[in-house]
Short mmCIF file of C-alpha atoms and ligand atoms in Angstrom, two decimals:
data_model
loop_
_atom_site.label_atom_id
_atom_site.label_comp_id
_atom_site.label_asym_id
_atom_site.label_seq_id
_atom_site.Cartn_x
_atom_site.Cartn_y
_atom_site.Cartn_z
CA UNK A 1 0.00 0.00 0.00
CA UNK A 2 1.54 3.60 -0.64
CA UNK A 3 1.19 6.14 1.81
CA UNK A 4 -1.34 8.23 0.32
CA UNK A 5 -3.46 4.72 0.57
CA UNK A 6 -2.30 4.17 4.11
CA UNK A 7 -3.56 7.40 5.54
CA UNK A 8 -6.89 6.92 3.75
CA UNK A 9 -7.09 3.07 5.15
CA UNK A 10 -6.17 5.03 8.67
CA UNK A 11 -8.87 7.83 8.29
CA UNK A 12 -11.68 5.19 7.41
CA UNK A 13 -10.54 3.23 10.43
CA UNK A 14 -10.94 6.84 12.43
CA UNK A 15 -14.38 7.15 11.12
CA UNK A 16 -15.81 3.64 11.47
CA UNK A 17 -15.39 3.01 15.16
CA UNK A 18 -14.12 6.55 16.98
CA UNK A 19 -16.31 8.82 18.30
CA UNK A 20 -16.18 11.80 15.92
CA UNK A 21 -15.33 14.62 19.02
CA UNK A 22 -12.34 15.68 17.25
CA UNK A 23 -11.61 17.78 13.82
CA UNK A 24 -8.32 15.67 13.02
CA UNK A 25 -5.71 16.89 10.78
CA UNK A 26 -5.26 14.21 7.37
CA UNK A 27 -2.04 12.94 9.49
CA UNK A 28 -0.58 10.67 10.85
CA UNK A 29 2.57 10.24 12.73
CA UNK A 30 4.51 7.11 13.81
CA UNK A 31 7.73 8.53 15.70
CA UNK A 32 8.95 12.10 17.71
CA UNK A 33 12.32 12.92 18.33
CA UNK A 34 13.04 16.20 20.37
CA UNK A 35 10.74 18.61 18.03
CA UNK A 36 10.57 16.82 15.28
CA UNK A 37 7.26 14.32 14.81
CA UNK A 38 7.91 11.56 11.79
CA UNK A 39 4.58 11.00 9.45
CA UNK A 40 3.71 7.93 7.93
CA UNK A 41 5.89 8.32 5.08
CA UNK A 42 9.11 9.08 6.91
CA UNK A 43 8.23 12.74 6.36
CA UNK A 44 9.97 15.61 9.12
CA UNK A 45 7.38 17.68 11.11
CA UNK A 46 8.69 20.81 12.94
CA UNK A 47 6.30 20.46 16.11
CA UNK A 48 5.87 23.81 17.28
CA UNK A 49 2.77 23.20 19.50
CA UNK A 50 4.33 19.79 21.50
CA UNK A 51 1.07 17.81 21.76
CA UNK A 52 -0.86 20.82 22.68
CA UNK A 53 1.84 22.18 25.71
CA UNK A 54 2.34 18.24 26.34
CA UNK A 55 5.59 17.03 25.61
CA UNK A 56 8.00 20.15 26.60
CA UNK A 57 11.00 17.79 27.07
CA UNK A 58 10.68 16.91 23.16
CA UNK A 59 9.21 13.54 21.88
CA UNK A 60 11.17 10.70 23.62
CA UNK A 61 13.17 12.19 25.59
CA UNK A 62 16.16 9.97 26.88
CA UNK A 63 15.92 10.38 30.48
CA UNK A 64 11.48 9.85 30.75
CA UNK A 65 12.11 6.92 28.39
CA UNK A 66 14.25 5.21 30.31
CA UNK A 67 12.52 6.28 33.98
CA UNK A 68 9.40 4.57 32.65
CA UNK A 69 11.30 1.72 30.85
CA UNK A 70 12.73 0.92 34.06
CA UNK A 71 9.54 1.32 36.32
CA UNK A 72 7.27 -0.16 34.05
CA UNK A 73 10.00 -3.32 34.76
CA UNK A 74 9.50 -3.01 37.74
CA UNK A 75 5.66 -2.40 39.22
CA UNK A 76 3.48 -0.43 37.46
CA UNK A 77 0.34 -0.02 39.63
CA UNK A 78 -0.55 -1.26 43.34
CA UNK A 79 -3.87 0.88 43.96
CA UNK A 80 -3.67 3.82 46.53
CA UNK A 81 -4.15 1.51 49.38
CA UNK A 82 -0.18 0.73 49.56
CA UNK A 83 3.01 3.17 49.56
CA UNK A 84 5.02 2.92 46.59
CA UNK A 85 8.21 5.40 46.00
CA UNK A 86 7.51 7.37 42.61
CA UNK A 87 4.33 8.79 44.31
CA UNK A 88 6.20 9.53 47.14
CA UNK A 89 9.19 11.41 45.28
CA UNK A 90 6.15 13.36 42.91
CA UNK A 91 4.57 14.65 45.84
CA UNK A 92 8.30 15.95 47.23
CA UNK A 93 9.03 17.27 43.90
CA UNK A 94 5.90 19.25 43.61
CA UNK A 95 6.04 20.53 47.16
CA UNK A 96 9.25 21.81 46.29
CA UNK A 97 8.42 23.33 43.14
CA UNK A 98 5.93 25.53 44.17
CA UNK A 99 8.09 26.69 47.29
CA UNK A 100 5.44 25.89 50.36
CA UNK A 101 6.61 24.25 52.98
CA UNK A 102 2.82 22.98 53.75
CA UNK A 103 2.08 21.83 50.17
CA UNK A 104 0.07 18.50 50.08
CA UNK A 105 -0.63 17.06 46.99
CA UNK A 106 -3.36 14.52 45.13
CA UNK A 107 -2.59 12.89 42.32
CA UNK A 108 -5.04 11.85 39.48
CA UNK A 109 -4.88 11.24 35.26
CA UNK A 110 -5.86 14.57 33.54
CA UNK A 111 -6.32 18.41 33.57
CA UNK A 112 -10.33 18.22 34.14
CA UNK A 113 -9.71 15.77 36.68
CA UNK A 114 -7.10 18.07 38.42
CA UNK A 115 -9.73 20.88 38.39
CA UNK A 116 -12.24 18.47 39.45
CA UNK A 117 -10.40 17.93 42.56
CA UNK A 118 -9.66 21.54 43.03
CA UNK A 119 -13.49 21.63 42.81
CA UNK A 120 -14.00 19.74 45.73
CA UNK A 121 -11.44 20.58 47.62
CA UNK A 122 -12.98 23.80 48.05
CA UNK A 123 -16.71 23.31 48.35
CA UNK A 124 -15.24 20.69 51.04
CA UNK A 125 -13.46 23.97 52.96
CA UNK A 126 -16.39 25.99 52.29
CA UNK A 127 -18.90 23.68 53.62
CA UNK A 128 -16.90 23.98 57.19
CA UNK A 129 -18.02 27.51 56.88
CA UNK A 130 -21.31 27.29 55.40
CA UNK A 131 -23.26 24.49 54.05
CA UNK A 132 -24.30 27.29 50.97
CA UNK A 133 -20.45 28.19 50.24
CA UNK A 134 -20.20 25.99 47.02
CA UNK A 135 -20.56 28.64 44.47
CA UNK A 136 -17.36 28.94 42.23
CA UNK A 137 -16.25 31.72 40.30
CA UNK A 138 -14.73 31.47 36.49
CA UNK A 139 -13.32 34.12 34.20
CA UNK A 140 -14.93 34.42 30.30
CA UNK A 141 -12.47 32.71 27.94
CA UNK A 142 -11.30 30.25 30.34
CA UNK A 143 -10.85 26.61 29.88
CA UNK A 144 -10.98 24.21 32.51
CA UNK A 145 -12.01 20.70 31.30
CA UNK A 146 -14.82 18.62 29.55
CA UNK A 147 -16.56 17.11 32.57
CA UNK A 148 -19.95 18.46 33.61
CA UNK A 149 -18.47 20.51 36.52
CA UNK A 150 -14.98 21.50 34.39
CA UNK A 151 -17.47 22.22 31.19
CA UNK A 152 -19.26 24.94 33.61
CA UNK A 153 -16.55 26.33 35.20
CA UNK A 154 -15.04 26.81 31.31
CA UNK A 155 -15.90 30.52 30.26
CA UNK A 156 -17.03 30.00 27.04
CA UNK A 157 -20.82 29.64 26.97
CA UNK A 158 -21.09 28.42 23.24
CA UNK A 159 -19.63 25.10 25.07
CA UNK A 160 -22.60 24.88 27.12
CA UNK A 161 -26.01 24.15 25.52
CA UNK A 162 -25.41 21.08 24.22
CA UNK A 163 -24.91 19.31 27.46
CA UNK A 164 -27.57 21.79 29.10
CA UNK A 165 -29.09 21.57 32.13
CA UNK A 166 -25.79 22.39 33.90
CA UNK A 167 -25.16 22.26 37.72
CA UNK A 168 -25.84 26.09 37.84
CA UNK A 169 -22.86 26.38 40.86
CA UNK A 170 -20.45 28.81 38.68
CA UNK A 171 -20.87 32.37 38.28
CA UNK A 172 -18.41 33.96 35.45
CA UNK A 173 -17.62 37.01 34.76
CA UNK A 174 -15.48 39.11 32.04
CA UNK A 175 -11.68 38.39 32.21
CA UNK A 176 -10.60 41.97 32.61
CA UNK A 177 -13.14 43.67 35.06
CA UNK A 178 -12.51 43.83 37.95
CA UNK A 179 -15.78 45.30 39.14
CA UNK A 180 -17.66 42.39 38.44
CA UNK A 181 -15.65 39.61 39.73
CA UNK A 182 -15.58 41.68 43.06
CA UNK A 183 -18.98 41.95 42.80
CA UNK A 184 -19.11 37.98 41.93
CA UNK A 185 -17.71 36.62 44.69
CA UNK A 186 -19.63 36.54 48.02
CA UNK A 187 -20.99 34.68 51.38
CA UNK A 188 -21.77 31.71 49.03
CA UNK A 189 -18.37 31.16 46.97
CA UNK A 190 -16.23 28.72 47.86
CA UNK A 191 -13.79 29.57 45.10
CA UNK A 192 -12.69 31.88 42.32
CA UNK A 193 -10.54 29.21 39.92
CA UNK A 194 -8.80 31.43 37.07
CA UNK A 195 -5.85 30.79 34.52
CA UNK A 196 -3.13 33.10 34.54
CA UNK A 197 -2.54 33.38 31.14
CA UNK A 198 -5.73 31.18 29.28
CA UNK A 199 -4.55 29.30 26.99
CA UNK A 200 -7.38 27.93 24.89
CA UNK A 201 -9.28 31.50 25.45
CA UNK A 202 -6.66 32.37 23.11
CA UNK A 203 -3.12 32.99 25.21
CA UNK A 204 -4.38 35.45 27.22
CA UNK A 205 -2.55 37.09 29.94
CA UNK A 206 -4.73 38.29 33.02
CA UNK A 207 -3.99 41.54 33.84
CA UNK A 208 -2.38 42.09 37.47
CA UNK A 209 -5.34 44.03 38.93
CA UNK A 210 -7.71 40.98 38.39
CA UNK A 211 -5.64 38.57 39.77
CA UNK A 212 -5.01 40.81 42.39
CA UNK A 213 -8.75 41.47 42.73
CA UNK A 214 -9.44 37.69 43.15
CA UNK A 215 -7.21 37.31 45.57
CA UNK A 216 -8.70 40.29 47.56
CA UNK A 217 -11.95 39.20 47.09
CA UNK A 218 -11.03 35.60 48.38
CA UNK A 219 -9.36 36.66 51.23
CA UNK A 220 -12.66 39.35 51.97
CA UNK A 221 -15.44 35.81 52.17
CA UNK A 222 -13.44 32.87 53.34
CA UNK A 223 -13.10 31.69 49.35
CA UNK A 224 -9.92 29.94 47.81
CA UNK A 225 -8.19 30.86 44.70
CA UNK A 226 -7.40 28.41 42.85
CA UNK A 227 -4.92 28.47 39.71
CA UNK A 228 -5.39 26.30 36.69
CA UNK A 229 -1.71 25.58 35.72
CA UNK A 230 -2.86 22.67 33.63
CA UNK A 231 -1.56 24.47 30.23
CA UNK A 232 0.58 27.15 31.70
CA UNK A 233 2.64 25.43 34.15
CA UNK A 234 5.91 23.05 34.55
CA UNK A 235 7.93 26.50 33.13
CA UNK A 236 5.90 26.23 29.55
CA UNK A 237 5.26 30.30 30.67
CA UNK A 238 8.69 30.85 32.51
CA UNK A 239 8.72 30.21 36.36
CA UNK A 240 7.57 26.45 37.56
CA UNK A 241 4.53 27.81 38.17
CA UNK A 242 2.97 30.27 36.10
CA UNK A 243 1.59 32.17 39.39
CA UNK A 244 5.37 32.32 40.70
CA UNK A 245 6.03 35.22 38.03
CA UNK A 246 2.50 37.00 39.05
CA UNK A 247 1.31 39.13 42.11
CA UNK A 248 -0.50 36.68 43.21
CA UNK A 249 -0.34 33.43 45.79
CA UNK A 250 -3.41 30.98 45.25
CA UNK A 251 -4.49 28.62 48.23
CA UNK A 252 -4.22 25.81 45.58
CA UNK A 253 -2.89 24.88 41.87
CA UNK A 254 -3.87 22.32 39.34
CA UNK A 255 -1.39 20.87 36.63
CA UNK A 256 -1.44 18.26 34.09
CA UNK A 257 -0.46 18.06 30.40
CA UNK A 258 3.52 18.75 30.61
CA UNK A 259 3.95 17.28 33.81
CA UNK A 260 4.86 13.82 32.58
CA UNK A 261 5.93 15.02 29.42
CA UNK A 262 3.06 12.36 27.40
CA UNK A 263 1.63 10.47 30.11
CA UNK A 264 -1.53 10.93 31.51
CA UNK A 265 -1.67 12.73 34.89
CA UNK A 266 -2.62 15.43 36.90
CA UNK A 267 -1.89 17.30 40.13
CA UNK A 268 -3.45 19.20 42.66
CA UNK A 269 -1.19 21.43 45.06
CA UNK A 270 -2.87 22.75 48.05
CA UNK A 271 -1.02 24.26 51.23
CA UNK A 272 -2.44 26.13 53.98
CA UNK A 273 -5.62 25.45 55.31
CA UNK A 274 -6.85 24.43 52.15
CA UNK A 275 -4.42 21.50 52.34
CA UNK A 276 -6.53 20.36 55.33
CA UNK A 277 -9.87 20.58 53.96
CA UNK A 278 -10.12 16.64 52.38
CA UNK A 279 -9.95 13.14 55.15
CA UNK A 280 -10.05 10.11 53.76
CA UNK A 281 -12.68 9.05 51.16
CA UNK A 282 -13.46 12.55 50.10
CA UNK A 283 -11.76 12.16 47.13
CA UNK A 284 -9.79 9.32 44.83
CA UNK A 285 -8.67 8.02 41.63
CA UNK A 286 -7.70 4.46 41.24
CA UNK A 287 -4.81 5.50 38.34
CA UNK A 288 -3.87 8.61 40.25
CA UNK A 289 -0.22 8.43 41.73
CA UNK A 290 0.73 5.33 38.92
CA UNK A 291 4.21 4.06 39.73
CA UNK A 292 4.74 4.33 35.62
CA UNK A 293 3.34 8.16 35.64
CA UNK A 294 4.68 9.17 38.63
CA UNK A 295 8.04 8.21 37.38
CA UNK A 296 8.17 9.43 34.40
CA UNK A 297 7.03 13.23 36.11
CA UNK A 298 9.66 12.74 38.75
CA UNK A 299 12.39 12.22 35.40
CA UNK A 300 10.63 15.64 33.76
CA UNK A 301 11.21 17.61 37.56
CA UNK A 302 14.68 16.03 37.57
CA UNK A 303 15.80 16.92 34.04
CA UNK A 304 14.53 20.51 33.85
CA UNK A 305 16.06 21.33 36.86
CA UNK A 306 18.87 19.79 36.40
CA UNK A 307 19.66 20.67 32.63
CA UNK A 308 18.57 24.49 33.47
CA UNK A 309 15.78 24.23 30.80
CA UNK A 310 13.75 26.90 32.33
CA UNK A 311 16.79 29.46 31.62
CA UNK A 312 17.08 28.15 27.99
CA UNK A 313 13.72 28.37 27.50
CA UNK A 314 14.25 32.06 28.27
CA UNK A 315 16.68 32.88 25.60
CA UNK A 316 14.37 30.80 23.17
CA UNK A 317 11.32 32.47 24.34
CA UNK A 318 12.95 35.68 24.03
CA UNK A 319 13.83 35.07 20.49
CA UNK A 320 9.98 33.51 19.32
CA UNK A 321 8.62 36.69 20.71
CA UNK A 322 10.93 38.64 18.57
CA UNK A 323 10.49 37.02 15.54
CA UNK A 324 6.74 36.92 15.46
CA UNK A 325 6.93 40.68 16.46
CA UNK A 326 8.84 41.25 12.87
CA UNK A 327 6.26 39.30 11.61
CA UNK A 328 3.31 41.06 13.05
CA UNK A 329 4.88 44.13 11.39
CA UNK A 330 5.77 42.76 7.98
CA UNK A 331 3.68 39.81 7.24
CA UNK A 332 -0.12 39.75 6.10
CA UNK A 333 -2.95 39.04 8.19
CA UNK A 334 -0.04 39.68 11.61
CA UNK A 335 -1.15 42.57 13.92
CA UNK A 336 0.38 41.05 17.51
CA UNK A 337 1.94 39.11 19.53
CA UNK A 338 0.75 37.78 22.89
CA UNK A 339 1.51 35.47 25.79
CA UNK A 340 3.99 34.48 27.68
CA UNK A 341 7.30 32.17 28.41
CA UNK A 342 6.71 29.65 25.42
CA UNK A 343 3.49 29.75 25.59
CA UNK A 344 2.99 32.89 22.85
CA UNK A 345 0.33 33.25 20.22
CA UNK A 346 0.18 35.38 16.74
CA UNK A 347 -2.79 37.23 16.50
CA UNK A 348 -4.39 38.22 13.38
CA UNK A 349 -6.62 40.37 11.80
CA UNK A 350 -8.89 38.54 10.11
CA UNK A 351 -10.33 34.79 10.80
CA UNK A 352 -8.05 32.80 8.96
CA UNK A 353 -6.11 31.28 11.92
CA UNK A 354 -7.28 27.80 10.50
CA UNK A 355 -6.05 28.50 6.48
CA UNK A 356 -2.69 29.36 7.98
CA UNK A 357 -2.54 26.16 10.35
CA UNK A 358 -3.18 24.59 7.02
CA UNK A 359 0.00 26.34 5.43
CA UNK A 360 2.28 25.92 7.89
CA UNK A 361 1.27 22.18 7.85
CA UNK A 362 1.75 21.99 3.94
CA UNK A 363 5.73 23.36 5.21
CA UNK A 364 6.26 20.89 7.65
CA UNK A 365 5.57 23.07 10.68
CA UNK A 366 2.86 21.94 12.90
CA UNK A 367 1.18 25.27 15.35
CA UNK A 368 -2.51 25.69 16.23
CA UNK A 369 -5.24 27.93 15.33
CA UNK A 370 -6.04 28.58 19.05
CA UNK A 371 -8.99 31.18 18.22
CA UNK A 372 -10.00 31.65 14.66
CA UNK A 373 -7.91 35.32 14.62
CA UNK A 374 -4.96 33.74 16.57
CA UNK A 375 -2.47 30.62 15.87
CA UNK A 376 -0.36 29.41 18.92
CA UNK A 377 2.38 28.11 19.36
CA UNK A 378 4.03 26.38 22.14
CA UNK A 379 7.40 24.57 21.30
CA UNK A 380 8.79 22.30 23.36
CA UNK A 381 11.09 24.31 26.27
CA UNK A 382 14.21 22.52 24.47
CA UNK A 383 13.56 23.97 21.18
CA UNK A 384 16.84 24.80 19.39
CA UNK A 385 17.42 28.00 18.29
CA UNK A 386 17.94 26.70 14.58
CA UNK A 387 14.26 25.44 14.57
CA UNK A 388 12.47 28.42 16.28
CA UNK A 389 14.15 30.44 12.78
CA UNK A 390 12.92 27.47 10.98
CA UNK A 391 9.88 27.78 12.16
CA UNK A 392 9.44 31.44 11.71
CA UNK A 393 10.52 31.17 8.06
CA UNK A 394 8.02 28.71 7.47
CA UNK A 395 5.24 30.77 9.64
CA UNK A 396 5.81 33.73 7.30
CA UNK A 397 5.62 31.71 3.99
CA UNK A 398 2.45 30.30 5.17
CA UNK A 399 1.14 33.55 5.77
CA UNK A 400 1.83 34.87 2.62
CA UNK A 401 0.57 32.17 1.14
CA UNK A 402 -2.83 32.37 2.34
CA UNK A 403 -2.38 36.50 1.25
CA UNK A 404 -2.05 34.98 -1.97
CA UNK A 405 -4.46 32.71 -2.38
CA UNK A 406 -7.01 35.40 -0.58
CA UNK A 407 -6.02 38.30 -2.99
CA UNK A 408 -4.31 40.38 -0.43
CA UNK A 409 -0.32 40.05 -1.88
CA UNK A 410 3.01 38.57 -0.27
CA UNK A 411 5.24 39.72 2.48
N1 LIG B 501 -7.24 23.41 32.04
C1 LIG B 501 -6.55 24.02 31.07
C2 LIG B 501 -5.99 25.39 31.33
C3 LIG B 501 -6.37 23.41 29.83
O1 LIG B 501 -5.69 24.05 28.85
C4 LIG B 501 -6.90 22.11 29.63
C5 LIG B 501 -6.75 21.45 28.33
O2 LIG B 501 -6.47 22.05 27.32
C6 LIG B 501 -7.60 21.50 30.67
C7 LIG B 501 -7.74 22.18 31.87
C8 LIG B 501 -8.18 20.14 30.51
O3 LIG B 501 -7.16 19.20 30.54
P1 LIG B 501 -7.43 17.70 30.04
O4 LIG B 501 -7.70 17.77 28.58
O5 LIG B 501 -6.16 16.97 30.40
O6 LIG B 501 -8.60 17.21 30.83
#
């Protein structure tokens, strides 16, 4: 069979017995290597959006290979009723990460799940207060998860009628006024849970007085903050924790995605007294804290801080934002650059976010239309320098291509 035949035998596969929740690029790839993804045909892929802000170590990197070579040789699950090491050292590692003495930490197998957690946590430490403090807060444009509860707490109402009625518990209010989140949060919320730079809503920055805000208003009715670092955390927007570069201190943080750079997990950080809100059999995942998982996070802790990937992720940050500021001046459609750390999107003025997805694909550079006037991207933290100007050559073709094809001239 050639390949042309192979990806069509793949798609019909895809279409006979998957669930069709995903738009799926006609793609498919068979190997990584750093940031490169391999297609079926051997083909190169510069992969400039790392699983979606998943694998910032690079595709198969040496040192989580062989941490879940060797633990997967050696126990790969016991259940949460027994000890087992890996857990043990994620929990450390976390704790130490964030910088609080206090931290505890639960462990389950995604970002929504994380959330979920974060959730309960805090109705749980509301419901000491009040038995009405369960109402959570949410800024528009957020994203927080798929489940019923993550779905509400996710800003962006076109999300929401299909899988109407929801549990009505979430009150959300504009991302940048302040006013009305202060005015949001009262005797009844148990928690304002915010992003601090949303990453689906588009790479979106808060600004400083909201955050600060939240936290205010928090403090003013008993409520926790609560930071979803499922996208922005693990240094994908500089610090460990994207909160650590902000004016802001939540009571608890959620990550995921990058944590075990491809495997599924997800976190929950808590310290304070919202680390004492949950006793046994509040909360649990059977997966969460996997021996496998946990190892392979505990390699991604061990290798960023010990290879100083968080400073070269600096320089290479510094020098994506540059480049796609040129652009935003000299190529068509470009008007901006936003975000933060590697976590940075183009922004565009007109909808075609998806035709130049398209043309960066058709150049062997894979990025994401993020909104349909914005295309992220979010390399892995050990990009090279030679690939980010790869990239940005590519980025800039592709942009003049779809000029072209729309009428509107090249760079
Ligand atoms: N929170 C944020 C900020 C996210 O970006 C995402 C996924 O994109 C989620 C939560 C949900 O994570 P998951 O898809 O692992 O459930």
């Amino acid at each position: 069979m050639d390949a042309a035949a192979h990806l069509e035998a793949l798609r019909a596969r895809d279409a006979a017995h998957v669930l069709p929740t995903y738009g799926r690029a006609p793609l498919a790839f068979v190997r990584g290597e750093g940031a490169a993804l391999f297609d079926v045909e051997g083909r190169a892929y510069l992969d400039l959006l790392s699983g979606l802000a998943v694998t910032s170590l690079g595709h198969a990197h040496p040192a989580v290979t062989r941490a879940i070579a060797q633990q997967a040789a050696t126990l790969v699950h016991t259940s949460n009723l027994f000890l087992t090491e890996p857990m043990l050292g994620l929990a450390e590692r976390l704790a130490a990460t964030s910088g609080w003495d206090d931290a505890k930490v639960f462990l389950c197998n995604s970002g929504a799940e994380s959330n979920e957690a974060a959730i309960k946590l805090a109705r749980r430490h509301g419901k000491r207060q009040h038995p009405d403090k369960v109402r959570v807060v949410t800024l528009e444009g957020s994203f927080h998860g798929r489940t019923l509860a993550t779905l509400e707490a996710t800003g962006q109402a076109g999300k929401h009628p299909p899988f109407a009625p929801l549990a009505g518990f979430v009150d959300t209010v504009p991302h940048d006024d302040v006013e009305a989140l202060a005015a949001a949060v009262g005797p009844d919320t148990c928690a304002v849970l915010l992003e601090i730079v949303q990453g689906e809503g588009g790479v979106r920055p808060l600004p400083d007085d909201v955050l600060l805000a939240a936290r205010a208003a928090c403090d003013a009715h008993g409520a926790l903050l609560l930071v979803d670092d499922v996208q922005a955390g693990v240094g994908r927007t500089g610090p460990w924790w994207s909160w650590q570069d902000s004016p802001i201190v939540p009571d608890a943080f959620t990550s995921a995605k990058a944590l075990a750079n491809g495997l599924p997990i997800g976190a929950l950080v808590a310290h304070g007294a919202a680390a004492a809100a949950f006793v046994p059999g509040d909360h649990a995942s059977t997966f969460g804290g996997n021996p496998v998982v946990c190892a392979a996070a505990n390699a991604v802790i061990d290798t960023i801080d010990q290879e100083g990937i968080l400073a070269a992720a600096g320089e290479r940050s510094q020098q994506l934002f540059d480049g796609l500021r040129t652009l935003a001046d000299e190529a068509p459609f470009a008007n901006g650059v936003r975000g933060r750390g590697l976590l940075l999107a183009l922004t565009l003025d007109a909808p075609v976010a998806a035709d130049v997805e398209r043309a960066c694909r058709e150049r062997f550079l894979i990025v994401n239309a993020v909104q349909p006037d914005a295309v992220r991207l979010a390399p892995p933290l050990t990009v090279r320098a030679d690939e980010v100007e790869l990239a940005l050559s590519a980025l800039r073709d592709a942009l003049g291509a779809v000029a072209d094809a729309q009428g509107q001239g090249t760079v």
